[in-house]
C-alpha positions as a Python dict, from the first residue, in 0.01 Angstrom:
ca = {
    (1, 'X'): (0, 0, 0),
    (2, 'X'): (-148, -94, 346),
    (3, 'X'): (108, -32, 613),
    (4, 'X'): (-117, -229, 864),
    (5, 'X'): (179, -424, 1078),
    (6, 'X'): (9, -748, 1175),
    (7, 'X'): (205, -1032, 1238),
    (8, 'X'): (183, -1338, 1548),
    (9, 'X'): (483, -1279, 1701),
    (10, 'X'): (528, -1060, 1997),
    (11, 'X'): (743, -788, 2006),
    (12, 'X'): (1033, -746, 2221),
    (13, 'X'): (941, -549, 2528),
    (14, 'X'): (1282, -572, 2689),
    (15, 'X'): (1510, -436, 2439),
    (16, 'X'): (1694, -134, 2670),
    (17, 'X'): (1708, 89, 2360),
    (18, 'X'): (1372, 85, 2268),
    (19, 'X'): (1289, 315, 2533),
    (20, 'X'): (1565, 575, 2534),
    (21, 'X'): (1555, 656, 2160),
    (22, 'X'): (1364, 996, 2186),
    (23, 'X'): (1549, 1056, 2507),
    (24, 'X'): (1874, 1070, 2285),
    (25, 'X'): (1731, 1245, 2011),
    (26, 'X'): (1644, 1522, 2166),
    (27, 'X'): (1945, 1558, 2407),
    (28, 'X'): (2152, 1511, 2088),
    (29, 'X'): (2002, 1744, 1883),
    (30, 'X'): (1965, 1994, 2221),
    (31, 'X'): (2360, 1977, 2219),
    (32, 'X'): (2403, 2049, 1910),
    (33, 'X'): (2188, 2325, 1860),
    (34, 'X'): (2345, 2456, 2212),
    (35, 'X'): (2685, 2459, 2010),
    (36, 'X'): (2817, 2148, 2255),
    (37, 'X'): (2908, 1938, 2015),
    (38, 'X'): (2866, 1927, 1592),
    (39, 'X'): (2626, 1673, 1429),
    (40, 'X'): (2984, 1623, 1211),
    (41, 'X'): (3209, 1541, 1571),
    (42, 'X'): (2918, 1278, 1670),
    (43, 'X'): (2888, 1156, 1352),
    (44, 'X'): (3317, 1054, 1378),
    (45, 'X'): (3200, 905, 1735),
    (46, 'X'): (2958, 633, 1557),
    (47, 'X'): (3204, 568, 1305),
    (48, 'X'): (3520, 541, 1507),
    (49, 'X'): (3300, 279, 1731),
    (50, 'X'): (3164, 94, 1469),
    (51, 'X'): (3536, 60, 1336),
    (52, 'X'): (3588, -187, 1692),
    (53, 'X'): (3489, -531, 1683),
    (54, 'X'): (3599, -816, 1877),
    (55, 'X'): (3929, -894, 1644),
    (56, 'X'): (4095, -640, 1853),
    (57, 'X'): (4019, -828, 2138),
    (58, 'X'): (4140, -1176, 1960),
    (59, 'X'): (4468, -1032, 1932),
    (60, 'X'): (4512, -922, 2265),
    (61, 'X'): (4437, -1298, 2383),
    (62, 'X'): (4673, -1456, 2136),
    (63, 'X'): (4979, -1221, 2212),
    (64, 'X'): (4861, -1318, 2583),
    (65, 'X'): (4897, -1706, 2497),
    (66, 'X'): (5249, -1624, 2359),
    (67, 'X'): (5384, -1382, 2576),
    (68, 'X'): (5391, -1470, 2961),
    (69, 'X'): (5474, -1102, 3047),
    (70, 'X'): (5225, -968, 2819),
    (71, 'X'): (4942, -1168, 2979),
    (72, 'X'): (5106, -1112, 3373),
    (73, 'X'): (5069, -734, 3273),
    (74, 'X'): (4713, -803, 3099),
    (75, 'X'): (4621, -970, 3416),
    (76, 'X'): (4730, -739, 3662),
    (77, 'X'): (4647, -375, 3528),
    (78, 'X'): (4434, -475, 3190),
    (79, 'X'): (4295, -73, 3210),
    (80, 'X'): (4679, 51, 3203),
    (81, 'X'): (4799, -203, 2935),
    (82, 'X'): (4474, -100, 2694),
    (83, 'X'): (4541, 248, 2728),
    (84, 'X'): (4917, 218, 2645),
    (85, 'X'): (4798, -19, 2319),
    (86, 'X'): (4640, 300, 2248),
    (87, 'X'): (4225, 197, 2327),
    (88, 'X'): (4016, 506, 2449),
    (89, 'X'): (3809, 328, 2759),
    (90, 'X'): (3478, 492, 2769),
    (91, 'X'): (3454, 709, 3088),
    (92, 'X'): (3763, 550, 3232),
    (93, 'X'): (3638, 203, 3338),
    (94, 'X'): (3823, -57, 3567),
    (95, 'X'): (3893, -325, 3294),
    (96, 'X'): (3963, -687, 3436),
    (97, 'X'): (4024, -978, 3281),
    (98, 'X'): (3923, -1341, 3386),
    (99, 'X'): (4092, -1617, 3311),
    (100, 'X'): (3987, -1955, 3203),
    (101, 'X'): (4153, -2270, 3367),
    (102, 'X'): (4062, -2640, 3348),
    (103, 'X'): (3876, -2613, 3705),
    (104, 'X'): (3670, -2245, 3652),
    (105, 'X'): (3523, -2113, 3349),
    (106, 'X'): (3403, -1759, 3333),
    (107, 'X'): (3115, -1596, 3176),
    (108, 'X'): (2996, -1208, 3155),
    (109, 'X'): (2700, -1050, 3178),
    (110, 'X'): (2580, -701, 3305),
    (111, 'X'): (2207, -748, 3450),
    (112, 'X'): (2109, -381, 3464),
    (113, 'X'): (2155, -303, 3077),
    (114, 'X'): (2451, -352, 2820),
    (115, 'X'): (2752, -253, 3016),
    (116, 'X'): (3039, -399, 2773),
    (117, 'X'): (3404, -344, 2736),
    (118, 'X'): (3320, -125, 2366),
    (119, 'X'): (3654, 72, 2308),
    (120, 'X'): (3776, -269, 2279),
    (121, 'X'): (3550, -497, 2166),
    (122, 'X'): (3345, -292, 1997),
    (123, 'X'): (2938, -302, 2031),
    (124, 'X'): (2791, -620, 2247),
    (125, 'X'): (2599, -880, 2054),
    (126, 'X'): (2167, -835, 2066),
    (127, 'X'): (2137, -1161, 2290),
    (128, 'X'): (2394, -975, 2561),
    (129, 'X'): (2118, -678, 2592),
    (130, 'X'): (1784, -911, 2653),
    (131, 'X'): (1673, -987, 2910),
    (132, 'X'): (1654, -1375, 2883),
    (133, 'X'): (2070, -1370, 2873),
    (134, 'X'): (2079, -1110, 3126),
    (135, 'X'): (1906, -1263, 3399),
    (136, 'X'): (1901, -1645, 3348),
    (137, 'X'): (2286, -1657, 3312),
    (138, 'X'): (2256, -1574, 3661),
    (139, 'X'): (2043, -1816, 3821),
    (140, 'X'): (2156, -2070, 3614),
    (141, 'X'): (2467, -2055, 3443),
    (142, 'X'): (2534, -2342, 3279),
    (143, 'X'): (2177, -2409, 3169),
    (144, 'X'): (2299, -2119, 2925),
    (145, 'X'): (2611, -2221, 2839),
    (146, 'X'): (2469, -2537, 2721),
    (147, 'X'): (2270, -2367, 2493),
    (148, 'X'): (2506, -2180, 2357),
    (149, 'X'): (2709, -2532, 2306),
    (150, 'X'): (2909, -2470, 2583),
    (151, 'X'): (2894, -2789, 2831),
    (152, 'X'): (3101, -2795, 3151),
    (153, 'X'): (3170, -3085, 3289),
    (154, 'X'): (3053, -3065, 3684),
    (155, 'X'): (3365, -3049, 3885),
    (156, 'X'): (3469, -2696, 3648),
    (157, 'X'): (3370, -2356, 3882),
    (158, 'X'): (3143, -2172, 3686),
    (159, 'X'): (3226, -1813, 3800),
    (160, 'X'): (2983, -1503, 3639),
    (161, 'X'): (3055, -1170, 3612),
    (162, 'X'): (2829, -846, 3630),
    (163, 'X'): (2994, -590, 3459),
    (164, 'X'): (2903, -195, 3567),
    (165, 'X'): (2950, 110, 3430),
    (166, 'X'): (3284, 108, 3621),
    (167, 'X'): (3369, -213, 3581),
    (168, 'X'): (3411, -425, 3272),
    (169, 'X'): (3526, -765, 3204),
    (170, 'X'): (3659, -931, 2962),
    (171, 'X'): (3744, -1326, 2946),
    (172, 'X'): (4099, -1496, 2849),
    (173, 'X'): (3968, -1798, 2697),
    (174, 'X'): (4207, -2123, 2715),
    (175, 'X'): (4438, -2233, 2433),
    (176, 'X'): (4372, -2505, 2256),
    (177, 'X'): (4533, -2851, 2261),
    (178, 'X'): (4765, -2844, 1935),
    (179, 'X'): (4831, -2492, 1875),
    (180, 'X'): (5148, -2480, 1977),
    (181, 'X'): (5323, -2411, 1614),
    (182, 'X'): (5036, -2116, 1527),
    (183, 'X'): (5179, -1786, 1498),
    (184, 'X'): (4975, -1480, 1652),
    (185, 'X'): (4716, -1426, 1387),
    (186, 'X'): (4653, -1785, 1330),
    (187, 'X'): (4572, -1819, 1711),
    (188, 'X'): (4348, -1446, 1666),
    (189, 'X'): (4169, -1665, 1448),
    (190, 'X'): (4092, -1876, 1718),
    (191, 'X'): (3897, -1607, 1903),
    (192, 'X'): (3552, -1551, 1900),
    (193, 'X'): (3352, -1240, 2017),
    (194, 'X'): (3206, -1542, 2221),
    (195, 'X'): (3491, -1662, 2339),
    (196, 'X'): (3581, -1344, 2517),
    (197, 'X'): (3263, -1295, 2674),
    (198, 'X'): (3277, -1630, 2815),
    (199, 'X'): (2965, -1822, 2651),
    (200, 'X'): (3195, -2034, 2431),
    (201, 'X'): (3536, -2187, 2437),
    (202, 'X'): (3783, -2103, 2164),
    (203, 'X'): (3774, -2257, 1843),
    (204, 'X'): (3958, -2556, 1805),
    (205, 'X'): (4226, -2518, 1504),
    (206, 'X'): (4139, -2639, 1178),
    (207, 'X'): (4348, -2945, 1151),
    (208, 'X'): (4152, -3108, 1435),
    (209, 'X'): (3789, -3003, 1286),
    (210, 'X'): (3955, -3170, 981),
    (211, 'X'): (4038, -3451, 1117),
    (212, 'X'): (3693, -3460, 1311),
    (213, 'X'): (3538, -3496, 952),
    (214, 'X'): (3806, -3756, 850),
    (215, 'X'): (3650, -3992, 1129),
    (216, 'X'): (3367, -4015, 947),
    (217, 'X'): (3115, -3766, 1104),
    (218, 'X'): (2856, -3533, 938),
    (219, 'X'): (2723, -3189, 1068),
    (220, 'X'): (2381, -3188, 1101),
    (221, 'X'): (2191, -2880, 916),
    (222, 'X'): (1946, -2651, 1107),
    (223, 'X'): (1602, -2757, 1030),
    (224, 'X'): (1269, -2581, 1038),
    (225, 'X'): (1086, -2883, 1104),
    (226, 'X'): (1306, -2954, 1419),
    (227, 'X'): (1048, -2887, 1731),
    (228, 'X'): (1156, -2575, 1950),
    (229, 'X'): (1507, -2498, 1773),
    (230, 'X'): (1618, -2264, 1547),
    (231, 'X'): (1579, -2348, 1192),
    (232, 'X'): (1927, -2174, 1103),
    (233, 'X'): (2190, -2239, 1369),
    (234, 'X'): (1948, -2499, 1522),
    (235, 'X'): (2002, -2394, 1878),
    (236, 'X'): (1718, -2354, 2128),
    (237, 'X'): (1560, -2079, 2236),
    (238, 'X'): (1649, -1864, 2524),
    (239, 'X'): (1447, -1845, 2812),
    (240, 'X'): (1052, -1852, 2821),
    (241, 'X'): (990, -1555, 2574),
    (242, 'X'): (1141, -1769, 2288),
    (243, 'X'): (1421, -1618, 2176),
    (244, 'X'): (1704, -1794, 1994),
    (245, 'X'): (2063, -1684, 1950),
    (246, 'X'): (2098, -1672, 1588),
    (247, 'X'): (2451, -1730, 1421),
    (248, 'X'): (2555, -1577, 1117),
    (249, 'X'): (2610, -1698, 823),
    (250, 'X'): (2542, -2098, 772),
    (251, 'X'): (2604, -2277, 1075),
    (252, 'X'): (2626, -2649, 1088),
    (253, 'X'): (2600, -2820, 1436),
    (254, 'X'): (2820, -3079, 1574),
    (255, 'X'): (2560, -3267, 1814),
    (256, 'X'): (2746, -3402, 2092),
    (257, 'X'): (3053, -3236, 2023),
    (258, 'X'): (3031, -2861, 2022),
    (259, 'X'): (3239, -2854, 2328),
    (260, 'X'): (3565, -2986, 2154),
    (261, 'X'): (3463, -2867, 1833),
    (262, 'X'): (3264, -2576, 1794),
    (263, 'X'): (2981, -2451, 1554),
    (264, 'X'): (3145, -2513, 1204),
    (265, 'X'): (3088, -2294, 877),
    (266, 'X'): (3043, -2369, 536),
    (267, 'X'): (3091, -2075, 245),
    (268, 'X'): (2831, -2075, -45),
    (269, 'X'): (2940, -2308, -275),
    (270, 'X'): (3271, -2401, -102),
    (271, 'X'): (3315, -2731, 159),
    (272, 'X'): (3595, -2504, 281),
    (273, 'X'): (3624, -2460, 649),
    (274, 'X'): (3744, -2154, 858),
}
């Protein structure tokens, strides 16, 4: 078998992991042969954080959208109100949380590395950690939004946040129109890791997509012969060093009306819609 690697792609050069492996290796396996910690108690660390993901934070922002003293208290001491939901924050982190309005929009980011509200949200997506997100959604904002679907119109305050290592954010997305019979886990449902990072607007509920396709419109499929996008969510790539932000799963784009309606999915075999 010839294990030659030769392919005409580049690879990644600014992937902030890529680096530090061996680093951790060896201070992990220093610990643990210093009797610091057990291979076991780190292995119950990975698990217990890849057991987060971003529904926890979809249910904080729904109960927030129902509960006007829930969402004061989120508001005003987020860090307090996570640790009494019972959330371990890393290292003890300020947690803040931004709010969407008609006139500003927020949007995350942490331009040194990854720095991500984990204990509640769980890991941060690839795109978060490169480099192309990480310094172009700071010099121009809604050039990235837009390609993430996102499209502001021009009198909406784009605001963008640099989270630290003391310092996290995470974004309360607005509700939207017509959800005002939804129940808490129908409006979760709503909430996309996306959404709470500020690169997307919540999903619309699925009576209005319906209706969308009622109207008479068609997603268009993600094509590999489309010049310059990607040929399965169709979006363009990020930044000069070509990277696109891939979406799981099959994606079908709305052209022209991503901002009202979002990215919708199809199942295998199913015209079902979430």
């Amino acid at each position: 078998m010839n294990d030659t690697h030769v392919h005409a792609h580049p690879h990644a050069a600014d992937d902030p992991s890529s680096g530090y492996e061996p680093l951790e290796r060896a201070i992990r396996e220093l610990l643990v042969e210093k009797g610091v910690f057990t291979a076991e108690a780190i292995q119950r660390r990975i698990e217990a954080m890849d057991s987060l993901t971003p529904a926890n934070g979809s249910r904080l922002v729904a109960r927030a959208w129902t509960d006007p003293d829930f969402k004061a208290r989120l508001m005003e001491d987020a860090a307090g109100l996570l640790a009494e939901e019972g959330y371990e924050l890393e290292h003890s982190p300020t947690v803040r949380v931004v709010e969407n309005t008609e006139s500003v929009h927020n949007v995350v980011v942490c331009t040194l590395c990854s720095c991500y509200p984990r204990m509640v949200l769980g890991l941060p997506p690839a795109w978060y950690k490169k480099k192309a997100y990480r310094s172009r959604v700071v010099r121009e904002p809604r050039a990235v939004l837009a390609e993430f679907g996102t499209e502001l119109p021009d009198d909406v305050e784009v605001r963008v946040h640099d989270s630290t290592a003391d310092l996290r954010y995470i974004v309360l997305p607005r509700r939207p129109e017509g959800t005002e019979d939804m129940d808490e886990e129908a409006l979760a449902a709503l909430v996309t890791r996306d959404a709470l990072i500020g690169t997307a607007p919540a999903r619309a509920p699925p009576d209005r997509r319906a209706n969308f396709f009622a109207a008479g419109f068609r997603p268009a499929q993600g094509r590999s012969d489309s010049p310059g996008r990607c040929s399965r969510c169709w979006s363009r790539p990020m930044g000069r060093s070509g990277e696109f932000r891939h979406c799981p799963g099959d994606i079908f784009v709305l052209p022209g009306a991503l901002r009202a309606y979002g990215p919708l999915r199809r199942s295998a075999g199913s015209a079902s819609l979430w």
